[in-house]
């Protein structure tokens, strides 16, 4: 993913601002995606998604602090897409941020510590293409608090262990959904897949 922000989007990118209408856009095609989200301060944030090898960020030779290089990359990577999307790069605040996407192994386990655990992305890193990261983090916090305060465990380590077991079971399911969604949204049949999922 390549991430950028555009400030004062109503003035900078009026067409995209109008399409957003205070919400989110998810654009897909050619095994690529662009996600654009409105922010409360009048800005927008965007993420381009495309298939590359793991070390592309260091091997591609593109300097994403340089607007001309970033625009050249976008024109090539998203060739055939409407020029409206090129405005994202043209009006973005630089540098852009390149974010390789990883997913923790779905069968990940660890030995429970007596006074330490993990929640959210630290506990179950995964791509954002199922929209479950924040939901998972909030549920982690709730489940951990219940385990720590319910009185059903004899000590803190047991409570943490109880939380971790249910969190990791939940992640195995949501992580697989996320990987499937990531593959579908970056496939040749992404729009059909999205329509089928929504129906």
XYZ file of C-alpha atoms in Angstrom:
199
model
C 0.000 0.000 0.000
C 1.058 3.562 -0.649
C -0.548 6.046 1.757
C -0.995 9.777 1.426
C -3.084 12.664 2.752
C -4.666 15.615 0.988
C -5.575 18.623 3.121
C -8.627 20.807 2.454
C -9.954 18.247 -0.003
C -13.027 20.323 -0.883
C -10.749 22.906 -2.522
C -7.842 20.659 -3.536
C -9.868 17.810 -5.064
C -13.487 18.935 -5.449
C -14.555 15.969 -7.621
C -13.248 13.374 -5.185
C -14.508 15.393 -2.209
C -18.000 15.369 -3.721
C -17.833 11.626 -4.415
C -16.730 10.996 -0.829
C -19.621 13.003 0.625
C -18.038 12.647 4.070
C -17.593 8.897 3.754
C -15.297 6.386 2.091
C -14.570 5.282 -1.474
C -13.338 1.842 -2.445
C -12.172 1.723 -6.058
C -10.982 -1.514 -7.633
C -9.900 -2.890 -10.983
C -6.921 -4.457 -12.764
C -6.083 -6.372 -9.544
C -5.522 -3.056 -7.733
C -7.414 -0.925 -5.225
C -7.636 2.671 -4.072
C -9.289 3.426 -0.727
C -10.116 7.064 0.036
C -11.529 8.175 3.409
C -12.848 11.540 4.591
C -11.438 12.973 7.800
C -13.203 15.270 10.247
C -10.748 18.108 9.657
C -11.657 18.425 5.968
C -8.738 16.335 4.749
C -8.771 12.913 3.145
C -6.424 9.973 3.363
C -5.848 7.496 0.534
C -4.256 4.082 0.178
C -3.318 2.470 -3.114
C -3.124 -1.321 -3.099
C -1.283 -3.440 -5.646
C 0.514 -6.770 -5.825
C 4.294 -6.614 -5.478
C 6.991 -8.838 -4.085
C 7.772 -8.514 -0.392
C 10.857 -6.343 -0.834
C 9.428 -4.061 -3.542
C 9.696 -0.963 -1.346
C 13.492 -1.282 -1.289
C 13.985 -2.742 -4.772
C 11.639 -0.550 -6.865
C 14.018 2.427 -6.937
C 11.153 4.904 -6.464
C 11.643 7.788 -4.063
C 8.222 8.364 -2.522
C 9.422 11.624 -1.024
C 9.580 12.983 -4.582
C 6.259 13.970 -6.133
C 7.430 13.604 -9.740
C 8.656 10.048 -9.144
C 5.474 9.144 -7.272
C 3.291 10.540 -10.073
C 5.313 8.656 -12.672
C 4.884 5.429 -10.672
C 1.129 6.028 -10.304
C 0.640 6.733 -14.021
C 2.371 3.467 -14.866
C 0.865 1.337 -12.072
C -2.687 2.637 -12.610
C -2.508 3.080 -16.389
C -5.971 3.260 -17.890
C -7.578 4.527 -14.677
C -9.404 7.842 -14.782
C -7.184 10.907 -14.309
C -9.295 11.937 -11.321
C -7.237 9.495 -9.215
C -3.933 11.023 -10.332
C -5.026 14.121 -8.413
C -4.515 12.204 -5.187
C -0.774 12.096 -5.823
C -0.739 15.585 -7.323
C -2.301 17.205 -4.253
C -0.863 14.963 -1.547
C 1.383 16.122 1.242
C 4.793 14.513 0.815
C 6.427 12.205 1.635
C 4.016 9.387 0.870
C 4.222 6.349 3.143
C 4.794 2.893 1.666
C 3.221 0.154 3.789
C 4.062 -3.467 2.979
C 1.189 -5.670 4.150
C 1.755 -8.648 6.417
C -0.451 -11.095 8.254
C 0.588 -12.927 11.382
C 0.429 -16.746 11.049
C -3.142 -17.849 11.726
C -1.939 -20.540 14.132
C 0.326 -18.211 16.121
C 0.706 -19.056 19.819
C 3.021 -18.005 22.637
C 3.606 -18.768 26.261
C 1.442 -16.619 28.508
C 3.407 -14.168 30.631
C 2.453 -13.426 34.256
C 1.862 -9.695 33.797
C 2.031 -8.874 30.086
C -0.139 -9.462 27.026
C -0.899 -7.922 23.650
C -3.997 -6.432 22.048
C -4.893 -5.109 18.606
C -2.325 -5.078 15.813
C 0.446 -6.088 18.214
C -1.413 -9.342 18.888
C -2.752 -10.118 15.412
C -1.249 -8.077 12.601
C -3.230 -8.380 9.371
C -4.053 -6.359 6.244
C -6.983 -3.913 6.425
C -9.019 -5.405 3.585
C -11.757 -6.922 5.731
C -12.146 -3.837 7.920
C -11.831 -5.867 11.125
C -8.681 -4.475 12.758
C -10.322 -1.873 15.009
C -13.218 -4.214 15.797
C -10.741 -6.885 16.864
C -8.789 -4.425 19.027
C -11.906 -3.192 20.837
C -13.112 -6.741 21.436
C -9.629 -7.666 22.710
C -9.858 -4.896 25.293
C -13.347 -5.940 26.356
C -12.496 -9.640 26.639
C -9.289 -8.942 28.538
C -11.107 -6.692 30.999
C -13.766 -9.359 31.562
C -11.125 -12.040 32.133
C -9.264 -9.810 34.604
C -12.338 -8.716 36.591
C -14.841 -11.585 36.386
C -13.421 -13.592 39.280
C -13.458 -16.806 37.250
C -9.638 -17.080 37.193
C -7.418 -17.775 40.199
C -4.676 -15.292 39.275
C -3.689 -12.671 36.701
C -1.648 -15.066 34.569
C -4.602 -17.451 34.309
C -6.871 -14.553 33.344
C -4.405 -13.404 30.677
C -4.161 -16.975 29.386
C -7.948 -17.207 29.169
C -8.060 -13.973 27.179
C -5.225 -15.007 24.857
C -6.787 -18.373 24.039
C -10.105 -16.863 22.973
C -8.403 -13.958 21.176
C -6.171 -16.279 19.151
C -9.132 -18.520 18.221
C -11.026 -15.438 17.069
C -8.016 -14.178 15.108
C -7.623 -17.499 13.283
C -11.137 -17.059 11.890
C -10.988 -13.307 11.188
C -7.446 -13.550 9.837
C -8.557 -16.111 7.247
C -11.510 -13.917 6.263
C -9.066 -11.009 5.903
C -6.660 -12.985 3.711
C -9.546 -14.184 1.538
C -10.880 -10.630 1.221
C -7.426 -9.263 0.386
C -7.028 -11.841 -2.391
C -10.551 -11.257 -3.728
C -10.247 -7.458 -3.821
C -6.972 -7.728 -5.745
C -8.237 -10.347 -8.187
C -9.422 -10.011 -11.777
C -13.011 -10.491 -10.550
C -12.897 -8.025 -7.653
C -16.087 -6.126 -8.475
C -18.075 -9.327 -8.990
C -16.673 -10.704 -5.756
C -17.586 -7.543 -3.848
C -21.153 -7.604 -5.189
C -21.538 -11.269 -4.265
C -20.203 -10.593 -0.765
C -22.618 -7.705 -0.246
C -25.573 -9.733 -1.504
